[in-house]
Short mmCIF file of N, CA and C and ligand atoms in Angstrom, two decimals:
data_model
loop_
_atom_site.label_atom_id
_atom_site.label_comp_id
_atom_site.label_asym_id
_atom_site.label_seq_id
_atom_site.Cartn_x
_atom_site.Cartn_y
_atom_site.Cartn_z
N MET A 1 84.14 94.71 108.90
CA MET A 1 83.27 94.26 107.81
C MET A 1 84.04 94.26 106.49
N THR A 2 83.92 93.20 105.73
CA THR A 2 84.60 93.16 104.45
C THR A 2 83.94 94.14 103.48
N PRO A 3 84.72 95.00 102.84
CA PRO A 3 84.12 95.96 101.92
C PRO A 3 83.61 95.29 100.65
N THR A 4 82.68 95.95 99.99
CA THR A 4 82.20 95.41 98.72
C THR A 4 82.52 96.39 97.61
N PHE A 5 82.96 95.85 96.50
CA PHE A 5 83.25 96.65 95.33
C PHE A 5 82.25 96.32 94.25
N ARG A 6 81.96 97.29 93.39
CA ARG A 6 81.18 97.01 92.19
C ARG A 6 82.20 96.69 91.10
N THR A 7 82.52 95.42 90.95
CA THR A 7 83.56 95.04 90.00
C THR A 7 82.93 94.40 88.77
N SER A 8 83.81 93.98 87.84
CA SER A 8 83.32 93.33 86.64
C SER A 8 82.69 91.98 86.97
N LYS A 9 83.04 91.41 88.11
CA LYS A 9 82.49 90.10 88.50
C LYS A 9 82.05 90.21 89.95
N PRO A 10 80.92 90.84 90.20
CA PRO A 10 80.53 91.15 91.58
C PRO A 10 80.42 89.93 92.49
N ASP A 11 80.11 88.78 91.91
CA ASP A 11 79.89 87.62 92.77
C ASP A 11 81.16 86.83 93.04
N SER A 12 82.23 87.18 92.35
CA SER A 12 83.43 86.37 92.50
C SER A 12 84.22 86.81 93.72
N ALA A 13 84.68 85.86 94.46
CA ALA A 13 85.54 86.17 95.61
C ALA A 13 86.97 86.21 95.10
N ALA A 14 87.54 87.41 95.02
CA ALA A 14 88.91 87.51 94.52
C ALA A 14 89.85 86.91 95.55
N ASP A 15 90.67 85.99 95.10
CA ASP A 15 91.51 85.17 95.97
C ASP A 15 92.55 86.02 96.72
N PRO A 16 92.39 86.18 98.04
CA PRO A 16 93.31 87.06 98.78
C PRO A 16 94.74 86.52 98.87
N SER A 17 94.93 85.24 98.52
CA SER A 17 96.28 84.70 98.61
C SER A 17 97.11 85.04 97.36
N ARG A 18 96.46 85.63 96.35
CA ARG A 18 97.20 85.98 95.12
C ARG A 18 97.28 87.49 94.98
N PRO A 19 98.41 88.01 94.47
CA PRO A 19 98.58 89.46 94.41
C PRO A 19 97.70 90.13 93.36
N HIS A 20 97.33 91.36 93.64
CA HIS A 20 96.65 92.17 92.62
C HIS A 20 97.65 92.56 91.54
N LEU A 21 97.13 92.78 90.33
CA LEU A 21 97.93 93.38 89.26
C LEU A 21 97.36 94.78 89.04
N ILE A 22 98.20 95.80 89.22
CA ILE A 22 97.72 97.18 89.17
C ILE A 22 98.36 97.90 87.98
N LEU A 23 97.51 98.47 87.14
CA LEU A 23 97.99 99.17 85.94
C LEU A 23 98.17 100.64 86.27
N VAL A 24 99.35 101.16 86.00
CA VAL A 24 99.62 102.57 86.28
C VAL A 24 100.06 103.27 84.99
N GLY A 25 99.88 104.57 84.96
CA GLY A 25 100.28 105.36 83.79
C GLY A 25 99.45 106.61 83.69
N LEU A 26 99.87 107.48 82.82
CA LEU A 26 99.19 108.77 82.64
C LEU A 26 97.73 108.57 82.21
N PRO A 27 96.88 109.57 82.46
CA PRO A 27 95.56 109.55 81.82
C PRO A 27 95.77 109.39 80.30
N GLY A 28 95.01 108.49 79.69
CA GLY A 28 95.16 108.28 78.25
C GLY A 28 96.13 107.15 77.91
N SER A 29 96.71 106.52 78.94
CA SER A 29 97.64 105.41 78.65
C SER A 29 96.89 104.12 78.35
N GLY A 30 95.60 104.06 78.66
CA GLY A 30 94.80 102.87 78.32
C GLY A 30 94.56 101.94 79.50
N LYS A 31 94.73 102.43 80.72
CA LYS A 31 94.61 101.56 81.90
C LYS A 31 93.26 100.83 81.98
N THR A 32 92.19 101.58 81.77
CA THR A 32 90.86 100.98 81.90
C THR A 32 90.59 100.00 80.77
N THR A 33 90.87 100.43 79.54
CA THR A 33 90.63 99.56 78.38
C THR A 33 91.43 98.28 78.48
N VAL A 34 92.72 98.43 78.80
CA VAL A 34 93.59 97.25 78.89
C VAL A 34 93.18 96.39 80.09
N GLY A 35 92.89 97.03 81.21
CA GLY A 35 92.52 96.28 82.41
C GLY A 35 91.27 95.44 82.19
N GLN A 36 90.27 96.03 81.56
CA GLN A 36 89.03 95.28 81.30
C GLN A 36 89.30 94.07 80.40
N ALA A 37 90.10 94.31 79.36
CA ALA A 37 90.37 93.23 78.40
C ALA A 37 91.20 92.12 79.05
N VAL A 38 92.18 92.50 79.86
CA VAL A 38 93.02 91.48 80.51
C VAL A 38 92.19 90.68 81.53
N ALA A 39 91.32 91.38 82.24
CA ALA A 39 90.46 90.68 83.20
C ALA A 39 89.57 89.67 82.47
N ALA A 40 89.01 90.10 81.34
CA ALA A 40 88.14 89.20 80.57
C ALA A 40 88.94 88.00 80.07
N ALA A 41 90.17 88.25 79.62
CA ALA A 41 90.98 87.16 79.06
C ALA A 41 91.46 86.18 80.12
N THR A 42 91.63 86.64 81.34
CA THR A 42 92.20 85.78 82.39
C THR A 42 91.16 85.29 83.40
N GLY A 43 89.93 85.80 83.26
CA GLY A 43 88.89 85.41 84.22
C GLY A 43 89.06 86.07 85.58
N ARG A 44 89.91 87.10 85.65
CA ARG A 44 90.10 87.79 86.93
C ARG A 44 89.12 88.96 87.05
N THR A 45 88.93 89.44 88.24
CA THR A 45 88.00 90.53 88.51
C THR A 45 88.67 91.87 88.22
N PHE A 46 87.94 92.77 87.55
CA PHE A 46 88.49 94.09 87.23
C PHE A 46 87.88 95.14 88.14
N LEU A 47 88.73 96.02 88.66
CA LEU A 47 88.23 97.15 89.45
C LEU A 47 88.86 98.44 88.93
N ASP A 48 88.00 99.40 88.58
CA ASP A 48 88.45 100.74 88.20
C ASP A 48 88.21 101.64 89.41
N ILE A 49 89.28 102.13 90.01
CA ILE A 49 89.13 102.88 91.27
C ILE A 49 88.34 104.17 91.06
N ASP A 50 88.58 104.88 89.95
CA ASP A 50 87.81 106.11 89.69
C ASP A 50 86.32 105.82 89.60
N GLN A 51 85.99 104.75 88.87
CA GLN A 51 84.56 104.41 88.72
C GLN A 51 83.94 104.03 90.06
N GLU A 52 84.74 103.35 90.89
CA GLU A 52 84.24 102.94 92.21
C GLU A 52 84.01 104.18 93.09
N ILE A 53 84.92 105.16 92.98
CA ILE A 53 84.73 106.40 93.75
C ILE A 53 83.47 107.12 93.25
N GLU A 54 83.30 107.19 91.93
CA GLU A 54 82.11 107.86 91.38
C GLU A 54 80.83 107.16 91.85
N ARG A 55 80.87 105.84 91.86
CA ARG A 55 79.68 105.08 92.29
C ARG A 55 79.35 105.39 93.75
N ARG A 56 80.37 105.38 94.58
CA ARG A 56 80.12 105.59 96.01
C ARG A 56 79.68 107.02 96.32
N GLU A 57 80.26 107.96 95.56
CA GLU A 57 79.97 109.37 95.83
C GLU A 57 78.73 109.86 95.10
N GLY A 58 78.29 109.07 94.11
CA GLY A 58 77.12 109.47 93.33
C GLY A 58 77.36 110.71 92.50
N ARG A 59 78.60 110.93 92.12
CA ARG A 59 78.91 112.08 91.26
C ARG A 59 80.20 111.80 90.50
N SER A 60 80.43 112.61 89.46
CA SER A 60 81.59 112.36 88.60
C SER A 60 82.88 112.84 89.27
N ILE A 61 84.00 112.36 88.73
CA ILE A 61 85.31 112.80 89.25
C ILE A 61 85.41 114.33 89.14
N GLY A 62 84.93 114.87 88.01
CA GLY A 62 84.96 116.33 87.84
C GLY A 62 84.19 117.05 88.93
N GLN A 63 83.02 116.51 89.25
CA GLN A 63 82.21 117.11 90.32
C GLN A 63 82.91 116.97 91.68
N ILE A 64 83.51 115.83 91.91
CA ILE A 64 84.19 115.61 93.20
C ILE A 64 85.33 116.62 93.36
N PHE A 65 86.12 116.77 92.30
CA PHE A 65 87.22 117.75 92.36
C PHE A 65 86.66 119.16 92.57
N GLY A 66 85.59 119.48 91.82
CA GLY A 66 85.04 120.83 91.86
C GLY A 66 84.37 121.16 93.19
N GLU A 67 83.64 120.17 93.73
CA GLU A 67 82.83 120.45 94.92
C GLU A 67 83.56 120.13 96.22
N LYS A 68 84.41 119.13 96.19
CA LYS A 68 85.06 118.72 97.45
C LYS A 68 86.57 118.89 97.44
N GLY A 69 87.13 119.08 96.24
CA GLY A 69 88.57 119.33 96.15
C GLY A 69 89.39 118.07 95.94
N GLU A 70 90.60 118.26 95.42
CA GLU A 70 91.47 117.11 95.13
C GLU A 70 91.86 116.33 96.39
N PRO A 71 92.18 117.01 97.53
CA PRO A 71 92.57 116.22 98.71
C PRO A 71 91.49 115.22 99.14
N TYR A 72 90.21 115.60 98.99
CA TYR A 72 89.11 114.69 99.31
C TYR A 72 89.16 113.47 98.39
N PHE A 73 89.34 113.74 97.09
CA PHE A 73 89.43 112.64 96.12
C PHE A 73 90.59 111.71 96.47
N ARG A 74 91.73 112.28 96.85
CA ARG A 74 92.91 111.45 97.19
C ARG A 74 92.62 110.60 98.44
N ARG A 75 91.83 111.13 99.36
CA ARG A 75 91.46 110.34 100.54
C ARG A 75 90.60 109.14 100.13
N LYS A 76 89.72 109.36 99.17
CA LYS A 76 88.86 108.26 98.69
C LYS A 76 89.72 107.19 98.00
N GLU A 77 90.72 107.65 97.25
CA GLU A 77 91.65 106.69 96.61
C GLU A 77 92.33 105.83 97.68
N ARG A 78 92.75 106.50 98.74
CA ARG A 78 93.44 105.78 99.82
C ARG A 78 92.50 104.76 100.48
N GLU A 79 91.26 105.19 100.74
CA GLU A 79 90.30 104.29 101.40
C GLU A 79 90.10 103.01 100.58
N ILE A 80 89.92 103.20 99.28
CA ILE A 80 89.68 102.03 98.43
C ILE A 80 90.93 101.16 98.37
N THR A 81 92.08 101.80 98.35
CA THR A 81 93.34 101.03 98.33
C THR A 81 93.45 100.20 99.61
N GLU A 82 93.05 100.76 100.73
CA GLU A 82 93.08 100.00 101.99
C GLU A 82 92.14 98.80 101.90
N GLU A 83 90.99 98.99 101.29
CA GLU A 83 90.02 97.90 101.16
C GLU A 83 90.54 96.78 100.26
N LEU A 84 91.42 97.16 99.34
CA LEU A 84 91.96 96.14 98.42
C LEU A 84 92.72 95.06 99.17
N THR A 85 93.20 95.38 100.36
CA THR A 85 94.00 94.39 101.10
C THR A 85 93.14 93.22 101.60
N TYR A 86 91.82 93.37 101.55
CA TYR A 86 90.94 92.27 101.93
C TYR A 86 90.81 91.24 100.81
N PHE A 87 91.25 91.65 99.61
CA PHE A 87 91.07 90.81 98.43
C PHE A 87 92.43 90.55 97.78
N GLY A 88 92.41 89.79 96.70
CA GLY A 88 93.62 89.59 95.92
C GLY A 88 93.22 89.25 94.51
N ASN A 89 94.23 89.11 93.66
CA ASN A 89 94.02 88.56 92.32
C ASN A 89 93.21 89.44 91.38
N MET A 90 92.94 90.69 91.77
CA MET A 90 92.17 91.56 90.88
C MET A 90 93.09 92.24 89.87
N ILE A 91 92.51 92.67 88.76
CA ILE A 91 93.18 93.59 87.84
C ILE A 91 92.63 94.97 88.23
N VAL A 92 93.50 95.86 88.65
CA VAL A 92 93.05 97.14 89.20
C VAL A 92 93.58 98.30 88.34
N SER A 93 92.68 99.24 88.05
CA SER A 93 93.08 100.45 87.34
C SER A 93 92.80 101.66 88.23
N PRO A 94 93.83 102.21 88.85
CA PRO A 94 93.63 103.46 89.59
C PRO A 94 93.79 104.64 88.64
N GLY A 95 93.43 105.85 89.09
CA GLY A 95 93.69 107.03 88.28
C GLY A 95 95.19 107.27 88.16
N GLY A 96 95.56 108.11 87.20
CA GLY A 96 96.98 108.32 86.91
C GLY A 96 97.78 108.91 88.06
N GLY A 97 97.10 109.55 89.02
CA GLY A 97 97.82 110.20 90.11
C GLY A 97 98.00 109.32 91.34
N TRP A 98 97.42 108.13 91.32
CA TRP A 98 97.50 107.21 92.46
C TRP A 98 98.94 106.92 92.84
N ILE A 99 99.78 106.76 91.79
CA ILE A 99 101.19 106.40 92.00
C ILE A 99 101.96 107.47 92.75
N ALA A 100 101.46 108.71 92.70
CA ALA A 100 102.22 109.83 93.26
C ALA A 100 102.26 109.81 94.78
N ASN A 101 101.37 109.05 95.40
CA ASN A 101 101.36 108.95 96.86
C ASN A 101 101.99 107.63 97.27
N SER A 102 103.28 107.66 97.56
CA SER A 102 104.00 106.40 97.80
C SER A 102 103.46 105.69 99.04
N ASP A 103 102.95 106.45 100.02
CA ASP A 103 102.42 105.77 101.20
C ASP A 103 101.13 105.02 100.88
N VAL A 104 100.39 105.51 99.87
CA VAL A 104 99.18 104.79 99.44
C VAL A 104 99.59 103.52 98.68
N VAL A 105 100.56 103.68 97.78
CA VAL A 105 101.03 102.52 97.02
C VAL A 105 101.52 101.43 97.98
N SER A 106 102.23 101.84 99.02
CA SER A 106 102.83 100.85 99.92
C SER A 106 101.79 100.10 100.77
N ILE A 107 100.55 100.55 100.73
CA ILE A 107 99.48 99.80 101.42
C ILE A 107 99.29 98.44 100.74
N VAL A 108 99.44 98.41 99.42
CA VAL A 108 99.18 97.17 98.68
C VAL A 108 100.42 96.54 98.05
N ARG A 109 101.52 97.29 98.01
CA ARG A 109 102.70 96.78 97.33
C ARG A 109 103.90 96.78 98.24
N PRO A 110 104.55 95.64 98.52
CA PRO A 110 104.11 94.32 98.09
C PRO A 110 102.86 93.88 98.87
N PRO A 111 102.14 92.88 98.38
CA PRO A 111 102.50 91.95 97.31
C PRO A 111 102.01 92.37 95.92
N ALA A 112 101.20 93.45 95.81
CA ALA A 112 100.66 93.78 94.49
C ALA A 112 101.79 94.02 93.49
N GLN A 113 101.51 93.72 92.25
CA GLN A 113 102.48 93.91 91.18
C GLN A 113 102.00 95.05 90.30
N LEU A 114 102.92 95.94 89.93
CA LEU A 114 102.54 97.10 89.12
C LEU A 114 103.03 96.94 87.68
N VAL A 115 102.15 97.26 86.75
CA VAL A 115 102.54 97.29 85.34
C VAL A 115 102.33 98.72 84.84
N TYR A 116 103.38 99.31 84.33
CA TYR A 116 103.32 100.69 83.83
C TYR A 116 103.04 100.68 82.33
N LEU A 117 101.96 101.31 81.94
CA LEU A 117 101.65 101.49 80.51
C LEU A 117 102.28 102.82 80.09
N ARG A 118 103.44 102.72 79.45
CA ARG A 118 104.20 103.93 79.15
C ARG A 118 103.67 104.62 77.89
N VAL A 119 103.47 105.91 78.02
CA VAL A 119 102.97 106.70 76.89
C VAL A 119 103.54 108.12 77.02
N THR A 120 103.76 108.79 75.90
CA THR A 120 104.22 110.18 75.98
C THR A 120 103.02 111.08 76.26
N PRO A 121 103.24 112.24 76.88
CA PRO A 121 102.13 113.17 77.10
C PRO A 121 101.42 113.53 75.79
N GLU A 122 102.18 113.66 74.72
CA GLU A 122 101.58 114.03 73.43
C GLU A 122 100.59 112.95 72.96
N SER A 123 101.03 111.69 72.98
CA SER A 123 100.14 110.60 72.54
C SER A 123 98.95 110.45 73.48
N ALA A 124 99.21 110.60 74.78
CA ALA A 124 98.13 110.45 75.76
C ALA A 124 97.03 111.47 75.49
N LEU A 125 97.44 112.69 75.21
CA LEU A 125 96.45 113.75 74.97
C LEU A 125 95.67 113.47 73.69
N LYS A 126 96.38 112.99 72.66
CA LYS A 126 95.72 112.66 71.40
C LYS A 126 94.68 111.55 71.63
N ARG A 127 95.07 110.54 72.39
CA ARG A 127 94.16 109.41 72.63
C ARG A 127 92.95 109.83 73.46
N LEU A 128 93.17 110.72 74.40
CA LEU A 128 92.04 111.15 75.24
C LEU A 128 91.01 111.90 74.42
N GLY A 129 91.48 112.71 73.46
CA GLY A 129 90.55 113.48 72.63
C GLY A 129 89.56 114.25 73.49
N PRO A 130 88.27 114.18 73.15
CA PRO A 130 87.28 114.93 73.93
C PRO A 130 87.12 114.42 75.36
N MET A 131 87.59 113.19 75.64
CA MET A 131 87.49 112.64 77.00
C MET A 131 88.35 113.44 77.99
N ARG A 132 89.20 114.28 77.46
CA ARG A 132 90.02 115.16 78.31
C ARG A 132 89.14 115.98 79.24
N ALA A 133 87.96 116.32 78.75
CA ALA A 133 87.05 117.16 79.55
C ALA A 133 86.64 116.48 80.85
N MET A 134 86.74 115.14 80.88
CA MET A 134 86.36 114.40 82.08
C MET A 134 87.47 114.41 83.13
N ARG A 135 88.66 114.91 82.74
CA ARG A 135 89.80 114.94 83.67
C ARG A 135 90.00 116.35 84.18
N PRO A 136 89.62 116.59 85.43
CA PRO A 136 89.70 117.97 85.94
C PRO A 136 91.10 118.57 85.84
N LEU A 137 92.14 117.73 86.00
CA LEU A 137 93.50 118.28 85.97
C LEU A 137 93.90 118.69 84.55
N LEU A 138 93.14 118.19 83.56
CA LEU A 138 93.49 118.50 82.17
C LEU A 138 92.47 119.43 81.51
N SER A 139 91.51 119.89 82.30
CA SER A 139 90.51 120.81 81.74
C SER A 139 91.02 122.24 81.88
N ARG A 140 92.27 122.43 81.58
CA ARG A 140 92.89 123.74 81.73
C ARG A 140 93.29 124.26 80.36
N PRO A 141 93.60 125.55 80.27
CA PRO A 141 93.84 126.14 78.95
C PRO A 141 94.96 125.45 78.17
N ASP A 142 96.01 124.99 78.87
CA ASP A 142 97.12 124.35 78.15
C ASP A 142 97.32 122.93 78.70
N PRO A 143 96.48 121.98 78.26
CA PRO A 143 96.53 120.62 78.84
C PRO A 143 97.85 119.91 78.57
N LEU A 144 98.49 120.20 77.43
CA LEU A 144 99.75 119.49 77.15
C LEU A 144 100.82 119.88 78.16
N THR A 145 100.91 121.16 78.45
CA THR A 145 101.89 121.62 79.45
C THR A 145 101.59 120.97 80.80
N GLU A 146 100.31 120.89 81.14
CA GLU A 146 99.92 120.29 82.42
C GLU A 146 100.27 118.79 82.45
N LEU A 147 99.98 118.11 81.34
CA LEU A 147 100.27 116.68 81.29
C LEU A 147 101.78 116.42 81.34
N LYS A 148 102.55 117.28 80.68
CA LYS A 148 104.01 117.14 80.73
C LYS A 148 104.52 117.35 82.16
N ARG A 149 103.91 118.29 82.84
CA ARG A 149 104.31 118.56 84.22
C ARG A 149 104.01 117.34 85.11
N LEU A 150 102.81 116.78 84.94
CA LEU A 150 102.44 115.59 85.72
C LEU A 150 103.38 114.42 85.39
N PHE A 151 103.69 114.31 84.11
CA PHE A 151 104.57 113.22 83.64
C PHE A 151 105.94 113.33 84.30
N GLU A 152 106.51 114.52 84.28
CA GLU A 152 107.84 114.70 84.88
C GLU A 152 107.80 114.43 86.39
N ALA A 153 106.75 114.90 87.03
CA ALA A 153 106.64 114.71 88.48
C ALA A 153 106.47 113.23 88.85
N ARG A 154 105.85 112.46 87.97
CA ARG A 154 105.52 111.06 88.29
C ARG A 154 106.41 110.04 87.62
N ARG A 155 107.24 110.50 86.69
CA ARG A 155 107.98 109.58 85.84
C ARG A 155 108.73 108.50 86.64
N ALA A 156 109.49 108.94 87.67
CA ALA A 156 110.29 107.98 88.44
C ALA A 156 109.39 106.95 89.12
N ALA A 157 108.26 107.40 89.63
CA ALA A 157 107.34 106.47 90.31
C ALA A 157 106.76 105.48 89.29
N TYR A 158 106.36 105.98 88.13
CA TYR A 158 105.84 105.07 87.08
C TYR A 158 106.90 104.03 86.71
N GLU A 159 108.13 104.53 86.53
CA GLU A 159 109.21 103.63 86.06
C GLU A 159 109.60 102.61 87.12
N SER A 160 109.17 102.83 88.37
CA SER A 160 109.51 101.88 89.43
C SER A 160 108.57 100.67 89.43
N ALA A 161 107.66 100.63 88.46
CA ALA A 161 106.73 99.48 88.37
C ALA A 161 107.52 98.19 88.14
N ASP A 162 106.87 97.08 88.41
CA ASP A 162 107.54 95.79 88.24
C ASP A 162 107.77 95.46 86.77
N HIS A 163 106.86 95.96 85.92
CA HIS A 163 106.97 95.73 84.48
C HIS A 163 106.55 96.98 83.74
N VAL A 164 107.17 97.21 82.59
CA VAL A 164 106.84 98.36 81.77
C VAL A 164 106.42 97.84 80.39
N VAL A 165 105.28 98.31 79.91
CA VAL A 165 104.83 97.95 78.57
C VAL A 165 104.65 99.25 77.79
N SER A 166 105.35 99.36 76.68
CA SER A 166 105.25 100.59 75.88
C SER A 166 103.99 100.57 75.04
N THR A 167 103.17 101.58 75.19
CA THR A 167 101.98 101.68 74.34
C THR A 167 102.30 102.51 73.11
N GLU A 168 103.56 102.91 72.98
CA GLU A 168 104.00 103.62 71.77
C GLU A 168 104.49 102.61 70.75
N LEU A 169 105.19 101.60 71.23
CA LEU A 169 105.79 100.60 70.33
C LEU A 169 104.76 99.59 69.85
N PHE A 170 103.74 99.34 70.68
CA PHE A 170 102.79 98.28 70.36
C PHE A 170 101.38 98.83 70.25
N ASP A 171 100.58 98.22 69.37
CA ASP A 171 99.19 98.66 69.28
C ASP A 171 98.38 98.06 70.44
N LEU A 172 97.13 98.49 70.55
CA LEU A 172 96.32 98.12 71.71
C LEU A 172 96.23 96.61 71.91
N GLN A 173 95.99 95.87 70.81
CA GLN A 173 95.83 94.41 70.93
C GLN A 173 97.09 93.76 71.48
N ARG A 174 98.23 94.26 71.01
CA ARG A 174 99.52 93.71 71.44
C ARG A 174 99.78 94.07 72.92
N VAL A 175 99.40 95.28 73.31
CA VAL A 175 99.56 95.69 74.72
C VAL A 175 98.71 94.77 75.60
N ILE A 176 97.46 94.54 75.17
CA ILE A 176 96.57 93.65 75.94
C ILE A 176 97.20 92.25 76.04
N GLN A 177 97.74 91.80 74.92
CA GLN A 177 98.36 90.47 74.91
C GLN A 177 99.54 90.40 75.88
N LYS A 178 100.38 91.44 75.85
CA LYS A 178 101.57 91.44 76.72
C LYS A 178 101.17 91.47 78.20
N VAL A 179 100.19 92.30 78.52
CA VAL A 179 99.79 92.38 79.94
C VAL A 179 99.09 91.08 80.35
N THR A 180 98.34 90.48 79.42
CA THR A 180 97.70 89.19 79.72
C THR A 180 98.77 88.13 80.00
N GLU A 181 99.85 88.17 79.22
CA GLU A 181 100.94 87.21 79.44
C GLU A 181 101.54 87.41 80.84
N LEU A 182 101.74 88.67 81.20
CA LEU A 182 102.29 88.96 82.53
C LEU A 182 101.34 88.47 83.63
N ALA A 183 100.05 88.71 83.42
CA ALA A 183 99.06 88.31 84.41
C ALA A 183 99.01 86.80 84.54
N THR A 184 99.15 86.12 83.43
CA THR A 184 99.06 84.66 83.42
C THR A 184 100.33 84.05 84.00
N ALA A 185 101.46 84.70 83.74
CA ALA A 185 102.74 84.16 84.21
C ALA A 185 102.95 84.40 85.69
N GLY A 186 102.03 85.14 86.29
CA GLY A 186 102.20 85.42 87.72
C GLY A 186 103.20 86.53 87.97
N LEU A 187 103.64 87.18 86.86
CA LEU A 187 104.46 88.38 86.97
C LEU A 187 105.82 88.19 87.62
N HIS A 188 106.36 86.98 87.57
CA HIS A 188 107.71 86.84 88.14
C HIS A 188 108.69 87.54 87.25
N PRO A 189 109.56 88.40 87.80
CA PRO A 189 110.46 89.17 86.95
C PRO A 189 111.46 88.28 86.21
C1 LIG B 1 94.11 111.90 87.60
C2 LIG B 1 93.76 110.97 86.66
C3 LIG B 1 92.37 110.56 86.44
C4 LIG B 1 91.52 110.78 87.70
C5 LIG B 1 91.67 112.17 88.18
C6 LIG B 1 93.12 112.54 88.52
C7 LIG B 1 95.54 112.27 87.74
O1 LIG B 1 92.32 109.17 86.09
O2 LIG B 1 91.89 109.88 88.71
O3 LIG B 1 91.16 113.01 87.19
O4 LIG B 1 95.93 112.82 88.80
O5 LIG B 1 96.32 111.96 86.81
P1 LIG B 1 92.81 108.60 84.66
O6 LIG B 1 94.28 108.35 84.75
O7 LIG B 1 92.04 107.34 84.49
O8 LIG B 1 92.47 109.62 83.64
#
């Protein structure tokens, strides 16, 4: 049975012959904000994997981590990633830790194309502000140390994306514009 997602365009059949564009980066890098804007600009369907997991589970990411544990959450990420292979052409925003499981990434890539929204842990934490409380991995006494640890552990995987867009050098509108250009150009390197 073909899976159904609650996407920005529920009625649109995302073209399976075209690759997904997947935004990766630390929490606070702007994946959801940029993904929504790029999808709106290009007419493509947007899927936020965390939101889809919350919808299916009927509880927040924090509750899922607290009640069922991180391994359960990672299994849900994998399931949704597997379902993505039935579709194409979506703009997808997974959580920041999705990249850390290379076997999950390899379910969709190739042909999916990855765009890394590069941000320092310091800026990411500043941007998250009070939204940090929604991230179970960052609801710890020293979130900056934790974010730096995650950054170091994931850096090589993030940098292996097909394209890198610095969110330090460019403001949000310019980042959206750059990713929109990549999405429109079909992401040929
Ligand atoms: C996580 C990032 C979160 C969410 C979960 C775990 C991570 O998503 O998936 O809290 O491992 O970095 P965002 O990157 O959207 O904050």
